C-alpha cells in the first residue's frame, strides 16, 4: 500500500470477522507506533496486548463501546509512562503520532482498526485490569481485526476552512 | 513509497537545499494532516503557511532553531482551534496524529521535514506574527524542504522495554 493512499483510505473499522490477528501483525503494529517521533526522543509509549477471551471481556465492560472490543480478536491498550514525560502537551501529541502510526500500519497490513477514546473514562480500571503500575496512564485502546466490511464513509472540512493564512 | 517503509525510514530533516517546495506539495502535506482521525471528527487543526523571506525571518527569530526555519523554503505553523476542542488530552493527541501524517506525507513526496516544538515557548508571538486570533493555539511548526542529506540516524528502544503485557 502506498503511503499517501493509506493515509487517505484509512477508516475507523468497528466490525471484524472471526479471523485471528497474528502475533507478527500485532508486533508490526506496535513497531510502527514505536517509530513515531517524540520530543527529546523520549519514547513515552507503553503497550499492552489484550487477546484472551477473559481479558477482552473485562476490557469490554469498561467502555460503552464494549461490543467493538468483544468483536475484535485483539486490542492494544496504549499507555504513556508518566516517568518518561517531559511536557504534557508535547507528550500527548507524541502519543497521538504513535497511535496514528499504529492505525496506518493496521491498514497497510489489510487489517481494520479503531481508536477508542471513551474508555479513558475508566482509565484507572483498565490499568488495574491489565495489572500495570500507577505511573502508567491510559491514552487509548486500539481494537484490531480483519474488517467485516469496507464501506465506511468519512468526511473532512474543505481545505479553505482550515488553511487560514499564507504569509 | 510503501506505507510501512515510510514509517520506518522517516527521519527529522533539518538541512535543506535551495530547491523550492511547490504549492501542490504544501497542499498535499496539509491534506494528509487533515485526514488524521479526531475525536467526534472535530478536526481541530488549523494551518498557516510561512514562505516569504520576511515571514520566515520573523518566525526564525522566535525559536533557538531559527537556522532550520531560515534554511527551509517553507514552514507550516499548525494550530489547534480552542473553540473546536472538546477534551484537552484527546485533542492534543489528534493534533499529534495530524502532525505525523504531515511528516509522513512530506517523506512520501521525497521531501524532508522536522517537527519543531521548542517554538511553543513563543506560541503567542508566533500567532501574532502570523496574524491569527487568540482562539488559535500553536501546536508545532513543521519546516519542510528538499533534504540536503539523507544520513540521519535515529534509534528506538527494544520492543521488550515498551511492550509490557500480553493478557
CSV table of C-alpha atoms in Angstrom, one decimal:
chain,number,residue,atom,x,y,z
A,1,UNK,CA,0.0,0.0,0.0
A,2,UNK,CA,1.3,3.4,-0.9
A,3,UNK,CA,1.8,5.8,1.9
A,4,UNK,CA,-0.4,8.7,0.8
A,5,UNK,CA,-3.1,6.3,-0.4
A,6,UNK,CA,-3.0,4.6,3.1
A,7,UNK,CA,-3.5,8.0,4.8
A,8,UNK,CA,-6.5,8.8,2.7
A,9,UNK,CA,-8.2,5.4,2.6
A,10,UNK,CA,-7.8,4.6,6.3
A,11,UNK,CA,-11.2,4.4,8.1
A,12,UNK,CA,-12.3,3.6,11.6
A,13,UNK,CA,-13.3,-0.1,11.4
A,14,UNK,CA,-15.6,-1.4,14.2
A,15,UNK,CA,-16.8,-4.7,12.8
A,16,UNK,CA,-14.5,-7.6,12.4
A,17,UNK,CA,-14.5,-11.2,11.1
A,18,UNK,CA,-13.5,-14.1,13.4
A,19,UNK,CA,-10.2,-14.5,11.6
A,20,UNK,CA,-7.4,-14.1,14.1
A,21,UNK,CA,-4.7,-11.4,14.0
A,22,UNK,CA,-1.2,-13.0,14.1
A,23,UNK,CA,1.4,-12.2,16.7
A,24,UNK,CA,3.6,-10.9,13.9
A,25,UNK,CA,0.9,-8.5,12.8
A,26,UNK,CA,0.5,-7.2,16.4
A,27,UNK,CA,4.2,-6.7,16.7
A,28,UNK,CA,4.4,-4.9,13.4
A,29,UNK,CA,1.6,-2.5,14.5
A,30,UNK,CA,3.4,-1.8,17.8
A,31,UNK,CA,6.7,-1.4,16.0
A,32,UNK,CA,5.1,1.2,13.7
A,33,UNK,CA,3.9,3.0,16.8
A,34,UNK,CA,7.4,3.0,18.3
A,35,UNK,CA,8.7,4.7,15.2
A,36,UNK,CA,6.7,7.8,15.8
A,37,UNK,CA,8.7,10.9,16.7
A,38,UNK,CA,8.8,12.2,20.3
A,39,UNK,CA,10.3,15.3,21.9
A,40,UNK,CA,13.8,14.6,23.0
A,41,UNK,CA,13.2,11.1,21.6
A,42,UNK,CA,11.8,10.2,25.0
A,43,UNK,CA,9.5,7.5,23.5
A,44,UNK,CA,6.9,7.7,26.3
A,45,UNK,CA,4.6,5.0,24.9
A,46,UNK,CA,4.0,1.6,26.5
A,47,UNK,CA,1.8,-1.1,25.2
A,48,UNK,CA,-0.3,-4.0,26.5
A,49,UNK,CA,-1.9,-6.6,24.2
A,50,UNK,CA,-5.3,-7.8,25.2
A,51,UNK,CA,-6.4,-11.0,23.4
A,52,UNK,CA,-7.6,-13.7,25.8
A,53,UNK,CA,-11.4,-14.2,26.0
A,54,UNK,CA,-11.3,-13.3,29.6
A,55,UNK,CA,-9.3,-10.1,29.2
A,56,UNK,CA,-11.3,-8.9,26.2
A,57,UNK,CA,-14.5,-9.5,28.2
A,58,UNK,CA,-13.1,-7.5,31.1
A,59,UNK,CA,-11.9,-4.7,28.9
A,60,UNK,CA,-15.2,-4.6,27.0
A,61,UNK,CA,-17.0,-4.0,30.3
A,62,UNK,CA,-15.1,-0.7,30.8
A,63,UNK,CA,-16.5,1.2,27.8
A,64,UNK,CA,-19.8,1.7,26.2
A,65,UNK,CA,-18.1,0.5,23.0
A,66,UNK,CA,-17.6,-2.9,24.6
A,67,UNK,CA,-19.2,-4.6,21.6
A,68,UNK,CA,-16.3,-3.4,19.4
A,69,UNK,CA,-13.7,-4.8,21.8
A,70,UNK,CA,-15.6,-8.1,22.2
A,71,UNK,CA,-15.8,-8.4,18.4
A,72,UNK,CA,-12.1,-7.7,17.8
A,73,UNK,CA,-9.7,-10.6,18.1
A,74,UNK,CA,-7.1,-8.3,19.7
A,75,UNK,CA,-6.9,-4.9,21.3
A,76,UNK,CA,-3.9,-2.9,22.2
A,77,UNK,CA,-4.1,-0.7,25.2
A,78,UNK,CA,-1.6,2.2,24.8
A,79,UNK,CA,-0.3,4.0,27.9
A,80,UNK,CA,2.0,6.9,28.5
A,81,UNK,CA,4.7,6.4,31.1
A,82,UNK,CA,4.4,9.5,33.4
A,83,UNK,CA,8.0,9.0,34.4
A,84,UNK,CA,9.2,9.4,30.8
A,85,UNK,CA,7.2,12.5,30.1
A,86,UNK,CA,8.7,16.0,29.9
A,87,UNK,CA,5.8,18.2,28.7
A,88,UNK,CA,2.1,17.3,28.8
A,89,UNK,CA,1.1,18.8,25.5
A,90,UNK,CA,4.1,17.6,23.6
A,91,UNK,CA,3.9,14.1,25.1
A,92,UNK,CA,0.2,13.8,24.4
A,93,UNK,CA,0.9,14.9,20.8
A,94,UNK,CA,3.6,12.2,20.5
A,95,UNK,CA,1.2,9.6,21.8
A,96,UNK,CA,-1.2,10.7,19.0
A,97,UNK,CA,1.6,10.3,16.5
A,98,UNK,CA,2.2,6.8,17.8
A,99,UNK,CA,-1.5,5.9,17.7
A,100,UNK,CA,-1.8,7.2,14.1
A,101,UNK,CA,1.2,5.1,13.0
A,102,UNK,CA,-0.5,2.1,14.6
A,103,UNK,CA,-3.7,2.7,12.7
A,104,UNK,CA,-1.9,3.2,9.5
A,105,UNK,CA,0.2,0.1,10.0
A,106,UNK,CA,-3.0,-2.0,10.6
A,107,UNK,CA,-4.5,-0.6,7.4
A,108,UNK,CA,-1.3,-1.4,5.5
A,109,UNK,CA,-1.5,-5.0,6.7
A,110,UNK,CA,-5.0,-5.3,5.4
A,111,UNK,CA,-6.5,-5.1,8.9
A,112,UNK,CA,-9.0,-2.7,10.3
A,113,UNK,CA,-8.7,-0.8,13.5
A,114,UNK,CA,-10.4,1.8,15.6
A,115,UNK,CA,-9.0,4.3,18.1
A,116,UNK,CA,-11.2,4.1,21.2
A,117,UNK,CA,-11.0,7.2,23.5
A,118,UNK,CA,-14.2,7.0,25.5
A,119,UNK,CA,-12.6,4.2,27.6
A,120,UNK,CA,-10.4,6.9,29.2
A,121,UNK,CA,-13.4,7.5,31.5
A,122,UNK,CA,-12.3,4.2,33.1
A,123,UNK,CA,-8.5,4.7,32.6
A,124,UNK,CA,-7.6,3.6,36.1
A,125,UNK,CA,-9.8,0.5,35.9
A,126,UNK,CA,-8.2,-0.5,32.6
A,127,UNK,CA,-4.7,-0.1,34.2
A,128,UNK,CA,-5.7,-2.3,37.1
A,129,UNK,CA,-7.4,-4.9,34.9
A,130,UNK,CA,-4.1,-5.2,32.9
A,131,UNK,CA,-2.0,-5.1,36.1
A,132,UNK,CA,0.3,-2.2,35.4
A,133,UNK,CA,1.7,0.4,37.9
A,134,UNK,CA,0.2,3.8,38.6
A,135,UNK,CA,2.9,5.5,36.7
A,136,UNK,CA,1.2,4.4,33.5
A,137,UNK,CA,-1.7,6.4,32.2
A,138,UNK,CA,-4.1,5.0,29.6
A,139,UNK,CA,-4.1,7.1,26.4
A,140,UNK,CA,-6.3,5.0,24.2
A,141,UNK,CA,-7.3,1.5,23.2
A,142,UNK,CA,-7.0,0.3,19.6
A,143,UNK,CA,-9.3,-2.6,18.6
A,144,UNK,CA,-7.9,-4.6,15.7
A,145,UNK,CA,-9.2,-7.3,13.4
A,146,UNK,CA,-9.9,-8.3,9.8
A,147,UNK,CA,-12.6,-5.9,8.5
A,148,UNK,CA,-16.1,-7.4,8.2
A,149,UNK,CA,-17.0,-4.6,5.8
A,150,UNK,CA,-15.2,-1.9,3.9
A,151,UNK,CA,-17.9,0.7,3.1
A,152,UNK,CA,-17.0,3.1,5.9
A,153,UNK,CA,-17.5,6.7,4.9
A,154,UNK,CA,-15.8,9.7,6.4
A,155,UNK,CA,-15.6,13.3,5.6
A,156,UNK,CA,-13.3,16.3,6.2
A,157,UNK,CA,-13.8,20.0,6.0
A,158,UNK,CA,-12.9,21.9,2.9
A,159,UNK,CA,-9.2,22.9,3.0
A,160,UNK,CA,-10.3,26.6,2.8
A,161,UNK,CA,-11.8,26.2,6.3
A,162,UNK,CA,-8.5,25.1,7.9
A,163,UNK,CA,-5.8,26.7,5.8
A,164,UNK,CA,-6.1,30.1,7.3
A,165,UNK,CA,-3.1,32.1,6.1
A,166,UNK,CA,-0.2,32.1,3.7
A,167,UNK,CA,2.4,34.7,4.5
B,1,UNK,CA,6.7,4.7,-1.2
B,2,UNK,CA,5.2,1.9,0.7
B,3,UNK,CA,3.4,2.8,3.9
B,4,UNK,CA,5.3,0.8,6.4
B,5,UNK,CA,8.6,1.6,4.8
B,6,UNK,CA,7.7,5.2,5.0
B,7,UNK,CA,7.0,5.0,8.7
B,8,UNK,CA,10.3,3.3,9.4
B,9,UNK,CA,12.5,5.4,7.1
B,10,UNK,CA,11.2,8.8,8.0
B,11,UNK,CA,13.7,10.9,9.8
B,12,UNK,CA,13.8,14.5,11.1
B,13,UNK,CA,15.4,16.5,8.4
B,14,UNK,CA,16.9,19.9,9.4
B,15,UNK,CA,19.1,20.8,6.4
B,16,UNK,CA,17.6,21.6,3.0
B,17,UNK,CA,18.7,22.5,-0.5
B,18,UNK,CA,17.5,25.8,-2.1
B,19,UNK,CA,15.1,24.0,-4.3
B,20,UNK,CA,11.6,25.3,-3.6
B,21,UNK,CA,8.6,23.3,-2.4
B,22,UNK,CA,5.7,23.6,-4.7
B,23,UNK,CA,2.2,24.9,-3.6
B,24,UNK,CA,0.9,21.5,-4.7
B,25,UNK,CA,3.3,19.7,-2.3
B,26,UNK,CA,2.3,22.1,0.5
B,27,UNK,CA,-1.4,21.4,-0.1
B,28,UNK,CA,-0.8,17.6,-0.2
B,29,UNK,CA,1.0,17.8,3.2
B,30,UNK,CA,-1.9,19.8,4.7
B,31,UNK,CA,-4.4,17.4,3.1
B,32,UNK,CA,-2.6,14.4,4.7
B,33,UNK,CA,-2.8,16.2,8.1
B,34,UNK,CA,-6.5,16.8,7.6
B,35,UNK,CA,-7.1,13.1,7.2
B,36,UNK,CA,-5.9,12.3,10.7
B,37,UNK,CA,-8.6,11.0,12.9
B,38,UNK,CA,-10.1,13.2,15.7
B,39,UNK,CA,-12.5,12.6,18.5
B,40,UNK,CA,-16.1,13.2,17.3
B,41,UNK,CA,-14.4,14.1,14.0
B,42,UNK,CA,-14.0,17.6,15.4
B,43,UNK,CA,-11.0,18.3,13.1
B,44,UNK,CA,-9.5,20.9,15.4
B,45,UNK,CA,-6.4,21.6,13.3
B,46,UNK,CA,-5.7,24.9,11.5
B,47,UNK,CA,-2.8,25.7,9.3
B,48,UNK,CA,-0.7,28.7,8.3
B,49,UNK,CA,1.9,28.5,5.5
B,50,UNK,CA,5.0,30.6,6.1
B,51,UNK,CA,7.1,31.1,3.0
B,52,UNK,CA,8.0,34.7,2.2
B,53,UNK,CA,11.5,35.8,3.2
B,54,UNK,CA,10.2,38.3,5.7
B,55,UNK,CA,7.8,35.9,7.4
B,56,UNK,CA,10.4,33.1,7.6
B,57,UNK,CA,12.9,35.6,9.1
B,58,UNK,CA,10.3,36.7,11.7
B,59,UNK,CA,9.4,33.1,12.6
B,60,UNK,CA,13.1,32.1,12.8
B,61,UNK,CA,13.6,34.8,15.4
B,62,UNK,CA,11.1,33.1,17.7
B,63,UNK,CA,13.0,29.8,18.3
B,64,UNK,CA,16.5,28.8,19.0
B,65,UNK,CA,16.2,26.5,16.0
B,66,UNK,CA,15.8,29.6,13.7
B,67,UNK,CA,18.5,28.3,11.4
B,68,UNK,CA,16.3,25.4,10.5
B,69,UNK,CA,13.4,27.6,9.6
B,70,UNK,CA,15.6,30.1,7.7
B,71,UNK,CA,17.0,27.2,5.7
B,72,UNK,CA,13.7,25.7,4.9
B,73,UNK,CA,11.8,27.1,1.8
B,74,UNK,CA,8.5,26.7,3.6
B,75,UNK,CA,7.3,26.1,7.1
B,76,UNK,CA,3.7,25.2,8.2
B,77,UNK,CA,2.6,26.5,11.6
B,78,UNK,CA,0.0,24.2,13.0
B,79,UNK,CA,-2.6,25.5,15.4
B,80,UNK,CA,-5.5,24.0,17.4
B,81,UNK,CA,-8.7,25.9,17.4
B,82,UNK,CA,-9.7,26.1,21.1
B,83,UNK,CA,-13.3,26.7,20.1
B,84,UNK,CA,-13.3,23.3,18.3
B,85,UNK,CA,-11.8,21.4,21.2
B,86,UNK,CA,-13.7,19.0,23.4
B,87,UNK,CA,-11.0,17.3,25.5
B,88,UNK,CA,-7.5,18.6,26.0
B,89,UNK,CA,-5.7,15.3,26.1
B,90,UNK,CA,-7.7,13.8,23.2
B,91,UNK,CA,-7.4,17.0,21.1
B,92,UNK,CA,-3.7,17.2,21.6
B,93,UNK,CA,-3.4,13.5,20.6
B,94,UNK,CA,-5.4,14.3,17.4
B,95,UNK,CA,-3.0,17.2,16.7
B,96,UNK,CA,-0.1,14.7,17.0
B,97,UNK,CA,-1.8,12.4,14.6
B,98,UNK,CA,-2.2,15.3,12.2
B,99,UNK,CA,1.4,16.3,12.5
B,100,UNK,CA,2.6,12.7,12.0
B,101,UNK,CA,0.5,12.4,8.8
B,102,UNK,CA,2.1,15.7,7.6
B,103,UNK,CA,5.7,14.4,8.3
B,104,UNK,CA,4.9,11.1,6.5
B,105,UNK,CA,3.4,12.9,3.5
B,106,UNK,CA,6.5,15.1,3.2
B,107,UNK,CA,8.6,12.0,3.3
B,108,UNK,CA,6.4,10.2,0.7
B,109,UNK,CA,6.8,13.3,-1.6
B,110,UNK,CA,10.6,13.0,-1.4
B,111,UNK,CA,10.8,16.0,0.9
B,112,UNK,CA,12.3,16.3,4.3
B,113,UNK,CA,10.7,17.8,7.3
B,114,UNK,CA,11.1,18.3,11.0
B,115,UNK,CA,8.6,18.9,13.8
B,116,UNK,CA,9.7,21.9,15.9
B,117,UNK,CA,8.3,22.0,19.4
B,118,UNK,CA,10.6,24.4,21.2
B,119,UNK,CA,9.0,27.3,19.4
B,120,UNK,CA,5.9,26.7,21.7
B,121,UNK,CA,7.8,28.8,24.2
B,122,UNK,CA,6.9,31.8,21.9
B,123,UNK,CA,3.5,30.4,20.9
B,124,UNK,CA,1.7,33.8,21.4
B,125,UNK,CA,4.3,35.7,19.4
B,126,UNK,CA,4.1,33.2,16.5
B,127,UNK,CA,0.3,33.7,16.5
B,128,UNK,CA,0.7,37.5,16.5
B,129,UNK,CA,3.3,37.4,13.7
B,130,UNK,CA,1.0,35.4,11.5
B,131,UNK,CA,-2.0,37.5,12.5
B,132,UNK,CA,-4.4,34.9,13.8
B,133,UNK,CA,-7.0,35.3,16.6
B,134,UNK,CA,-6.4,34.3,20.2
B,135,UNK,CA,-8.7,31.3,19.9
B,136,UNK,CA,-5.9,29.6,18.0
B,137,UNK,CA,-3.1,28.0,20.0
B,138,UNK,CA,0.2,27.0,18.3
B,139,UNK,CA,0.9,23.2,18.5
B,140,UNK,CA,4.0,23.0,16.4
B,141,UNK,CA,5.8,24.3,13.4
B,142,UNK,CA,6.9,21.9,10.6
B,143,UNK,CA,9.9,23.1,8.5
B,144,UNK,CA,9.9,21.5,5.0
B,145,UNK,CA,12.3,21.3,2.1
B,146,UNK,CA,14.3,19.1,-0.1
B,147,UNK,CA,16.8,17.2,2.1
B,148,UNK,CA,20.4,18.3,1.8
B,149,UNK,CA,21.5,15.0,3.2
B,150,UNK,CA,20.0,11.6,3.9
B,151,UNK,CA,22.2,10.1,6.5
B,152,UNK,CA,20.1,10.9,9.6
B,153,UNK,CA,20.3,8.2,12.2
B,154,UNK,CA,17.7,7.5,14.8
B,155,UNK,CA,17.1,4.8,17.3
B,156,UNK,CA,14.3,3.3,19.3
B,157,UNK,CA,14.1,1.2,22.5
B,158,UNK,CA,13.9,-2.5,22.2
B,159,UNK,CA,10.3,-3.7,21.9
B,160,UNK,CA,10.7,-5.6,25.2
B,161,UNK,CA,11.1,-2.3,27.0
B,162,UNK,CA,7.7,-0.9,25.9
B,163,UNK,CA,5.5,-4.0,25.3
B,164,UNK,CA,4.7,-4.6,28.9
B,165,UNK,CA,2.0,-7.2,29.0
B,166,UNK,CA,0.1,-9.7,26.9
B,167,UNK,CA,-3.1,-10.9,28.6
